């Protein structure tokens, strides 16, 4: 005699498909990612912004932590002295950034120009405390057409975003991949036209934290 199992029970017993695929709800626990430079990172929701650690597997040897709106408009950044791939390069430190105007949601085919004010705090071993420097950049964000890409076996809509930072000392473009359905982006390329900080940082993996 054949044992008939109700269809609903079969579905309940079946393993969920694509269990590691990222959804907006995944950001509460966190989303891990890997880039071409070999570093593993994690992004988590932090109120209306995101906390991103681009080097979570470095055991503190290399530090790249950011607090960011949408993952593409960084408000704070903590860097070790060996990391020179951020705005302006330099010996690292703690940075804060303020935008002139409210950063928009990426809309394909549009641009947004603004001024970004930077405050840098660098511990230099002085009794008077850290060295504080300030500068500003003219910044233009370009929002490109979305397309579909596959990461870790899951398909996502992705939208490239490029931000060009310029002043007398800096001519630098940062590229992000923004996920419109997920509401966040991650940095994937740095092009430094006045220094040696250019890096390819394409995403190679993306998974929800279980």
Coordinates of N, CA and C in Angstrom, one line a residue:
X1 N 0.8 -1.2 0.0 CA 0.0 0.0 0.0 C 0.9 1.2 0.0
X2 N 0.6 2.2 -0.9 CA 1.4 3.4 -1.0 C 0.9 4.4 0.0
X3 N 1.8 5.0 0.7 CA 1.5 6.0 1.7 C 1.4 7.4 1.0
X4 N 0.3 8.0 1.0 CA 0.1 9.3 0.4 C 0.3 10.4 1.4
X5 N 1.2 11.3 1.1 CA 1.5 12.4 1.9 C 0.9 13.7 1.3
X6 N 0.1 14.4 2.1 CA -0.5 15.6 1.6 C 0.5 16.6 1.0
X7 N 0.1 17.2 -0.1 CA 1.0 18.2 -0.8 C 1.5 19.3 0.2
X8 N 0.6 19.8 1.0 CA 1.0 20.9 1.9 C 2.1 20.4 2.8
X9 N 2.0 19.1 3.3 CA 3.1 18.6 4.2 C 4.4 18.4 3.4
X10 N 4.3 18.0 2.1 CA 5.5 17.8 1.3 C 6.2 19.2 1.1
X11 N 5.4 20.2 0.9 CA 6.0 21.5 0.7 C 6.7 22.0 2.0
X12 N 6.0 21.7 3.2 CA 6.6 22.1 4.4 C 7.9 21.4 4.8
X13 N 8.0 20.1 4.3 CA 9.2 19.3 4.6 C 10.3 19.6 3.6
X14 N 10.0 20.2 2.5 CA 11.0 20.4 1.4 C 11.9 21.6 1.9
X15 N 13.2 21.5 1.6 CA 14.1 22.6 2.0 C 13.8 23.8 1.2
X16 N 13.9 25.0 1.8 CA 13.6 26.2 1.0 C 14.6 26.5 -0.1
X17 N 14.1 26.9 -1.2 CA 15.0 27.2 -2.3 C 15.7 28.5 -2.1
X18 N 17.0 28.5 -2.5 CA 17.8 29.7 -2.4 C 17.8 30.3 -1.0
X19 N 18.0 29.5 0.1 CA 17.9 30.0 1.4 C 18.8 31.1 1.8
X20 N 19.9 31.2 1.0 CA 20.9 32.3 1.3 C 20.7 33.5 0.5
X21 N 19.7 33.6 -0.3 CA 19.4 34.8 -1.1 C 19.1 35.9 -0.2
X22 N 19.5 37.1 -0.5 CA 19.3 38.3 0.3 C 18.0 38.9 0.0
X23 N 17.3 39.3 1.1 CA 16.1 40.1 1.0 C 16.3 41.3 1.9
X24 N 15.4 42.3 1.8 CA 15.5 43.5 2.7 C 15.5 43.1 4.2
X25 N 14.8 42.0 4.5 CA 14.7 41.6 5.9 C 16.1 41.1 6.4
X26 N 16.9 40.6 5.5 CA 18.2 40.1 5.8 C 19.1 41.1 6.5
X27 N 18.9 42.4 6.3 CA 19.8 43.4 6.8 C 19.7 43.6 8.3
X28 N 18.7 43.1 8.9 CA 18.6 43.1 10.4 C 19.7 42.3 11.0
X29 N 19.9 41.1 10.5 CA 21.0 40.2 11.0 C 22.3 40.6 10.3
X30 N 22.2 40.9 9.0 CA 23.4 41.3 8.3 C 23.5 40.5 7.0
X31 N 24.3 41.0 6.0 CA 24.6 40.4 4.7 C 26.1 40.4 4.6
X32 N 26.6 39.2 4.3 CA 28.0 39.1 4.1 C 28.3 39.2 2.6
X33 N 29.5 39.6 2.2 CA 29.9 39.7 0.8 C 31.4 39.5 0.7
X34 N 31.9 39.2 -0.5 CA 33.3 39.1 -0.8 C 33.6 39.9 -2.0
X35 N 34.8 40.5 -2.0 CA 35.2 41.3 -3.2 C 36.5 40.7 -3.8
X36 N 36.8 41.3 -5.0 CA 38.0 40.8 -5.7 C 39.3 40.9 -4.9
X37 N 39.4 41.8 -4.0 CA 40.6 41.9 -3.2 C 40.8 40.8 -2.2
X38 N 39.8 39.9 -2.1 CA 40.0 38.8 -1.2 C 39.4 39.0 0.2
X39 N 39.0 40.3 0.5 CA 38.4 40.6 1.8 C 36.9 40.2 1.8
X40 N 36.5 39.7 3.0 CA 35.1 39.5 3.3 C 34.6 40.6 4.1
X41 N 33.4 41.0 3.8 CA 32.8 42.1 4.6 C 31.4 41.8 5.0
X42 N 30.8 42.7 5.8 CA 29.4 42.5 6.2 C 28.7 43.9 6.3
X43 N 27.4 43.9 5.9 CA 26.7 45.2 6.0 C 25.4 44.9 6.8
X44 N 25.1 45.8 7.7 CA 23.9 45.7 8.6 C 23.1 47.0 8.6
X45 N 21.8 46.9 8.8 CA 21.0 48.1 9.0 C 21.3 48.7 10.3
X46 N 21.4 50.1 10.3 CA 21.7 50.8 11.6 C 20.8 52.1 11.5
X47 N 19.5 51.8 11.9 CA 18.5 52.9 11.8 C 18.2 53.2 10.3
X48 N 18.4 54.5 9.9 CA 18.2 54.9 8.5 C 19.4 54.7 7.7
X49 N 20.5 54.2 8.3 CA 21.8 54.1 7.6 C 22.3 52.6 7.7
X50 N 23.4 52.4 7.2 CA 24.0 51.1 7.2 C 25.4 51.1 7.8
X51 N 25.7 50.1 8.6 CA 27.1 49.9 9.1 C 27.8 48.9 8.1
X52 N 28.9 49.2 7.6 CA 29.6 48.4 6.6 C 31.0 48.1 7.1
X53 N 31.4 46.9 7.2 CA 32.8 46.5 7.5 C 33.3 45.8 6.2
X54 N 34.2 46.5 5.5 CA 34.7 46.0 4.3 C 35.9 45.0 4.5
X55 N 36.3 44.8 5.7 CA 37.4 43.9 6.0 C 37.2 43.1 7.3
X56 N 36.0 42.5 7.3 CA 35.6 41.8 8.6 C 36.5 40.5 8.8
X57 N 37.2 40.0 7.8 CA 38.1 38.9 8.0 C 39.5 39.2 8.2
X58 N 39.9 40.4 8.5 CA 41.3 40.8 8.6 C 41.8 40.8 10.0
X59 N 41.0 40.4 11.0 CA 41.4 40.4 12.4 C 42.0 41.7 12.9
X60 N 41.5 42.8 12.4 CA 41.9 44.1 12.9 C 43.2 44.6 12.2
X61 N 43.9 43.7 11.4 CA 45.1 44.2 10.8 C 44.9 45.3 9.8
X62 N 43.7 45.1 9.1 CA 43.3 46.1 8.1 C 41.9 46.6 8.4
X63 N 41.7 47.8 8.5 CA 40.4 48.3 9.0 C 39.8 49.2 7.9
X64 N 38.5 48.9 7.6 CA 37.7 49.8 6.7 C 36.3 49.7 7.1
X65 N 35.9 50.5 8.0 CA 34.5 50.5 8.5 C 33.8 51.8 8.2
X66 N 32.6 51.7 7.8 CA 31.9 53.0 7.3 C 30.4 53.0 7.8
X67 N 29.9 54.2 8.1 CA 28.5 54.4 8.4 C 28.0 55.2 7.2
X68 N 27.0 54.6 6.5 CA 26.6 55.1 5.2 C 25.1 55.1 5.0
X69 N 24.7 56.1 4.2 CA 23.3 56.2 3.8 C 23.2 55.4 2.4
X70 N 22.4 54.4 2.4 CA 22.2 53.6 1.2 C 23.4 52.8 0.8
X71 N 24.5 52.9 1.6 CA 25.7 52.2 1.2 C 26.5 53.0 0.2
X72 N 26.0 54.1 -0.3 CA 26.8 54.9 -1.3 C 27.1 56.3 -0.9
X73 N 26.5 56.8 0.2 CA 26.8 58.1 0.7 C 27.3 58.0 2.1
X74 N 28.7 57.9 2.2 CA 29.3 57.6 3.5 C 29.3 58.8 4.4
X75 N 28.9 58.6 5.6 CA 28.9 59.7 6.6 C 30.1 59.6 7.5
X76 N 30.6 58.4 7.8 CA 31.7 58.2 8.7 C 32.6 57.1 8.1
X77 N 33.9 57.2 8.3 CA 34.8 56.1 7.8 C 36.0 56.0 8.8
X78 N 36.3 54.8 9.1 CA 37.5 54.5 10.0 C 38.4 53.6 9.2
X79 N 39.7 54.1 9.1 CA 40.7 53.4 8.2 C 42.0 53.2 9.0
X80 N 42.7 52.1 8.7 CA 44.0 51.9 9.2 C 45.0 52.7 8.3
X81 N 46.2 52.9 8.8 CA 47.2 53.7 8.0 C 47.5 53.0 6.7
X82 N 47.3 51.6 6.6 CA 47.7 51.0 5.3 C 46.7 51.1 4.2
X83 N 45.5 51.6 4.6 CA 44.4 51.7 3.6 C 44.5 53.0 2.9
X84 N 44.8 53.1 1.6 CA 44.9 54.3 0.9 C 44.0 54.4 -0.3
X85 N 42.9 53.7 -0.3 CA 42.0 53.6 -1.4 C 40.7 54.5 -1.2
X86 N 40.7 55.3 -0.2 CA 39.5 56.1 0.0 C 39.7 57.5 -0.6
X87 N 38.8 58.4 -0.4 CA 38.8 59.8 -0.9 C 40.1 60.4 -0.5
X88 N 40.9 60.9 -1.4 CA 42.2 61.6 -1.1 C 43.3 60.7 -0.7
X89 N 43.1 59.4 -0.4 CA 44.2 58.5 0.0 C 44.7 58.9 1.3
X90 N 46.0 59.0 1.5 CA 46.6 59.4 2.8 C 46.9 58.3 3.7
X91 N 47.3 58.6 5.0 CA 47.7 57.6 5.9 C 46.6 57.0 6.8
X92 N 45.4 57.2 6.4 CA 44.3 56.7 7.2 C 43.8 57.6 8.3
X93 N 42.9 57.1 9.1 CA 42.4 58.0 10.2 C 40.9 57.8 10.3
X94 N 40.3 58.7 11.1 CA 38.9 58.7 11.2 C 38.3 59.9 10.5
X95 N 37.3 59.6 9.6 CA 36.8 60.7 8.8 C 35.3 60.9 9.1
X96 N 34.8 62.1 8.9 CA 33.3 62.3 8.8 C 33.1 63.2 7.6
X97 N 31.9 63.0 7.0 CA 31.6 63.6 5.7 C 30.2 64.3 5.8
X98 N 30.1 65.5 5.3 CA 28.8 66.1 5.3 C 28.5 66.6 3.9
X99 N 27.2 66.3 3.4 CA 26.8 66.6 2.1 C 26.0 67.9 2.1
X100 N 26.2 68.7 1.0 CA 25.4 69.9 0.8 C 24.1 69.4 0.1
X101 N 23.1 69.4 0.8 CA 21.8 68.9 0.3 C 21.6 67.4 0.6
X102 N 20.4 67.0 0.4 CA 20.0 65.6 0.8 C 20.3 64.6 -0.3
X103 N 21.1 63.6 -0.1 CA 21.4 62.6 -1.1 C 20.2 61.9 -1.6
X104 N 20.0 61.8 -3.0 CA 18.8 61.2 -3.5 C 18.9 59.7 -3.7
X105 N 17.7 59.1 -3.9 CA 17.7 57.7 -4.3 C 18.2 57.6 -5.7
X106 N 19.0 56.6 -6.1 CA 19.5 56.5 -7.4 C 18.4 56.4 -8.4
X107 N 18.4 57.3 -9.4 CA 17.4 57.2 -10.5 C 18.1 57.1 -11.8
X108 N 17.9 56.0 -12.5 CA 18.7 55.8 -13.8 C 18.6 56.9 -14.7
X109 N 19.8 57.3 -15.3 CA 19.9 58.3 -16.3 C 20.0 59.7 -15.7
X110 N 20.1 59.9 -14.4 CA 20.3 61.2 -13.8 C 21.6 61.3 -13.1
X111 N 21.9 62.6 -12.7 CA 23.1 62.9 -12.0 C 22.8 63.8 -10.8
X112 N 23.6 63.8 -9.8 CA 23.5 64.7 -8.7 C 24.8 65.3 -8.3
X113 N 25.0 66.6 -8.3 CA 26.2 67.3 -8.0 C 26.1 68.0 -6.6
X114 N 27.1 67.9 -5.8 CA 27.1 68.4 -4.5 C 28.5 68.8 -4.0
X115 N 28.6 69.3 -2.8 CA 29.9 69.5 -2.2 C 29.9 68.7 -0.9
X116 N 31.0 67.9 -0.8 CA 31.2 67.1 0.4 C 32.3 67.7 1.3
X117 N 32.0 68.0 2.5 CA 33.0 68.5 3.5 C 33.5 67.4 4.3
X118 N 34.9 67.3 4.4 CA 35.5 66.2 5.1 C 36.3 66.7 6.3
X119 N 36.1 66.0 7.4 CA 36.9 66.2 8.6 C 37.7 65.0 8.9
X120 N 39.0 65.1 9.0 CA 39.9 64.0 9.3 C 40.6 64.1 10.6
X121 N 40.5 63.0 11.4 CA 41.2 63.0 12.7 C 42.2 61.9 12.6
X122 N 43.5 62.2 12.9 CA 44.6 61.3 12.8 C 45.4 61.3 14.1
X123 N 45.5 60.1 14.7 CA 46.4 60.0 15.9 C 47.8 60.0 15.5
X124 N 48.6 61.0 15.9 CA 50.0 61.2 15.5 C 50.9 61.1 16.7
X125 N 50.4 60.6 17.9 CA 51.3 60.5 19.0 C 51.6 61.8 19.7
X126 N 50.8 62.8 19.5 CA 51.1 64.1 20.1 C 50.4 64.3 21.4
X127 N 51.0 65.0 22.4 CA 50.3 65.2 23.7 C 49.1 66.1 23.5
X128 N 49.1 66.9 22.5 CA 47.9 67.8 22.3 C 46.7 67.0 21.7
X129 N 46.9 65.8 21.3 CA 45.8 65.0 20.8 C 45.9 64.8 19.3
X130 N 44.9 64.3 18.7 CA 44.9 63.9 17.2 C 45.1 65.2 16.4
X131 N 45.6 65.0 15.2 CA 45.7 66.1 14.2 C 44.4 66.1 13.4
X132 N 43.8 67.3 13.4 CA 42.6 67.5 12.7 C 42.8 68.3 11.4
X133 N 42.3 67.8 10.3 CA 42.4 68.5 9.0 C 41.0 68.5 8.4
X134 N 40.8 69.5 7.6 CA 39.5 69.7 6.9 C 39.8 70.0 5.4
X135 N 38.9 69.5 4.6 CA 38.9 69.8 3.2 C 37.5 69.6 2.6
X136 N 37.3 69.9 1.3 CA 36.0 69.7 0.7 C 36.3 69.2 -0.8
X137 N 35.2 68.6 -1.3 CA 35.3 68.1 -2.7 C 34.1 68.5 -3.5
X138 N 34.3 68.7 -4.7 CA 33.1 68.8 -5.6 C 32.8 67.3 -6.1
X139 N 31.6 66.9 -5.9 CA 31.2 65.5 -6.1 C 30.1 65.4 -7.1
X140 N 30.2 64.6 -8.1 CA 29.0 64.3 -9.0 C 28.7 62.8 -9.0
X141 N 27.5 62.5 -8.7 CA 27.0 61.1 -8.7 C 26.3 60.9 -10.0
X142 N 26.6 59.8 -10.7 CA 25.9 59.4 -11.9 C 25.3 58.0 -11.7
X143 N 23.9 58.0 -12.0 CA 23.1 56.8 -11.7 C 22.8 56.1 -13.1
X144 N 23.3 54.9 -13.2 CA 23.2 54.2 -14.5 C 22.0 53.3 -14.6
X145 N 21.8 52.7 -15.8 CA 20.7 51.8 -16.0 C 20.8 50.5 -15.2
X146 N 19.8 50.0 -14.6 CA 19.9 48.7 -13.9 C 20.0 47.6 -14.9
X147 N 20.5 46.4 -14.4 CA 20.5 45.2 -15.1 C 20.5 44.1 -14.1
X148 N 20.5 42.8 -14.6 CA 20.4 41.7 -13.7 C 21.8 41.0 -13.6
X149 N 22.1 40.6 -12.4 CA 23.4 39.9 -12.2 C 23.2 38.7 -11.2
X150 N 24.0 37.7 -11.3 CA 23.9 36.6 -10.4 C 25.1 36.5 -9.4
X151 N 24.8 36.4 -8.1 CA 25.8 36.3 -7.1 C 25.4 35.2 -6.1
X152 N 26.3 34.3 -5.9 CA 26.1 33.2 -5.0 C 24.9 32.4 -5.3
X153 N 24.6 32.2 -6.6 CA 23.5 31.4 -7.1 C 22.2 32.1 -7.1
X154 N 22.1 33.4 -6.7 CA 20.9 34.2 -6.7 C 21.0 35.3 -7.7
X155 N 19.8 35.6 -8.3 CA 19.7 36.7 -9.3 C 19.2 38.0 -8.6
X156 N 19.9 39.1 -8.9 CA 19.5 40.4 -8.3 C 19.5 41.5 -9.4
X157 N 18.7 42.5 -9.2 CA 18.8 43.7 -10.1 C 19.8 44.6 -9.4
X158 N 20.8 45.0 -10.3 CA 21.9 45.9 -9.8 C 21.9 47.1 -10.6
X159 N 22.3 48.2 -10.0 CA 22.4 49.5 -10.7 C 23.7 50.1 -10.4
X160 N 24.6 50.3 -11.3 CA 25.9 50.9 -11.1 C 25.7 52.4 -10.8
X161 N 26.5 52.9 -9.8 CA 26.6 54.3 -9.5 C 28.0 54.7 -9.4
X162 N 28.3 55.8 -10.1 CA 29.7 56.3 -10.0 C 29.7 57.7 -9.4
X163 N 30.7 57.9 -8.5 CA 30.8 59.2 -7.8 C 32.2 59.7 -8.1
X164 N 32.3 60.9 -8.6 CA 33.6 61.5 -8.9 C 33.9 62.6 -7.9
X165 N 35.0 62.5 -7.2 CA 35.5 63.5 -6.2 C 36.6 64.3 -6.7
X166 N 36.5 65.6 -6.7 CA 37.6 66.5 -7.2 C 37.9 67.7 -6.3
X167 N 39.2 68.0 -6.1 CA 39.6 69.3 -5.6 C 41.0 69.5 -6.2
X168 N 41.8 70.4 -5.7 CA 43.2 70.6 -6.2 C 44.1 69.4 -6.1
X169 N 43.9 68.6 -5.1 CA 44.8 67.5 -4.8 C 44.2 66.1 -5.3
X170 N 42.9 66.1 -5.6 CA 42.2 64.8 -5.8 C 41.4 64.8 -7.1
X171 N 41.5 63.7 -7.8 CA 40.6 63.4 -8.9 C 40.4 61.9 -8.9
X172 N 39.3 61.5 -8.2 CA 39.0 60.1 -7.9 C 37.6 59.7 -8.2
X173 N 37.4 58.6 -8.8 CA 36.1 58.0 -9.0 C 35.9 56.8 -8.2
X174 N 34.7 56.7 -7.6 CA 34.4 55.5 -6.8 C 33.1 54.9 -7.5
X175 N 33.1 53.6 -7.7 CA 31.9 52.9 -8.3 C 31.3 52.1 -7.3
X176 N 30.0 52.1 -7.2 CA 29.2 51.2 -6.3 C 28.2 50.4 -7.2
X177 N 27.8 49.3 -6.6 CA 26.7 48.5 -7.2 C 25.6 48.6 -6.2
X178 N 24.5 49.3 -6.6 CA 23.3 49.5 -5.8 C 22.3 48.5 -6.1
X179 N 21.6 47.9 -5.1 CA 20.6 46.9 -5.3 C 19.2 47.6 -5.0
X180 N 18.5 48.0 -6.0 CA 17.3 48.8 -5.8 C 16.2 48.0 -5.0
X181 N 16.1 46.7 -5.2 CA 15.1 45.9 -4.5 C 15.5 45.7 -3.0
X182 N 16.8 45.8 -2.7 CA 17.3 45.6 -1.3 C 17.6 46.9 -0.6
X183 N 17.8 48.0 -1.3 CA 18.0 49.3 -0.7 C 19.3 49.6 -0.2
X184 N 20.4 48.9 -0.7 CA 21.7 49.2 -0.3 C 22.7 49.0 -1.5
X185 N 23.9 49.6 -1.3 CA 24.9 49.5 -2.3 C 26.3 49.2 -1.7
X186 N 27.2 48.7 -2.5 CA 28.5 48.4 -2.0 C 29.6 48.9 -3.0
X187 N 30.7 49.3 -2.5 CA 31.8 49.9 -3.4 C 32.5 48.7 -4.1
X188 N 32.7 48.9 -5.4 CA 33.3 47.9 -6.3 C 34.5 48.3 -7.1
X189 N 34.8 49.6 -7.1 CA 36.0 50.1 -7.8 C 36.4 51.4 -7.4
X190 N 37.7 51.7 -7.4 CA 38.3 53.0 -7.1 C 39.3 53.3 -8.2
X191 N 39.1 54.5 -8.8 CA 39.9 55.0 -9.9 C 40.6 56.3 -9.4
X192 N 41.9 56.3 -9.1 CA 42.6 57.4 -8.6 C 43.5 58.0 -9.7
X193 N 43.1 59.1 -10.2 CA 43.9 59.7 -11.4 C 45.1 60.6 -10.9
X194 N 45.2 60.8 -9.6 CA 46.4 61.6 -9.1 C 47.2 60.8 -8.1
X195 N 47.0 59.6 -8.0 CA 47.7 58.8 -7.0 C 47.8 57.3 -7.4
X196 N 48.0 56.4 -6.4 CA 48.2 55.0 -6.7 C 47.2 54.2 -6.0
X197 N 46.0 54.8 -5.8 CA 45.0 54.1 -5.0 C 43.9 53.4 -5.8
X198 N 44.1 53.2 -7.1 CA 43.1 52.6 -7.9 C 43.0 51.1 -7.6
X199 N 41.8 50.6 -7.5 CA 41.6 49.2 -7.1 C 40.4 48.6 -7.7
X200 N 40.4 47.3 -8.1 CA 39.3 46.6 -8.6 C 38.7 45.8 -7.4
X201 N 37.4 46.1 -7.1 CA 36.8 45.5 -5.9 C 35.5 44.9 -6.2
X202 N 35.4 44.3 -7.4 CA 34.1 43.7 -7.8 C 33.6 42.6 -6.8
X203 N 32.2 42.6 -6.7 CA 31.6 41.6 -5.8 C 31.7 40.2 -6.4
X204 N 32.1 39.2 -5.5 CA 32.2 37.8 -6.0 C 31.2 36.9 -5.2
X205 N 30.7 37.4 -4.1 CA 29.7 36.6 -3.3 C 28.8 37.6 -2.5
X206 N 27.6 37.1 -2.2 CA 26.6 37.9 -1.4 C 25.7 36.9 -0.8
X207 N 25.6 36.9 0.6 CA 24.8 35.9 1.3 C 24.2 36.6 2.5
X208 N 23.0 36.1 2.9 CA 22.3 36.5 4.1 C 22.9 35.8 5.3
X209 N 23.1 36.5 6.4 CA 23.6 35.8 7.6 C 22.5 35.0 8.2
X210 N 22.7 33.8 8.5 CA 21.7 32.9 9.0 C 21.5 33.1 10.5

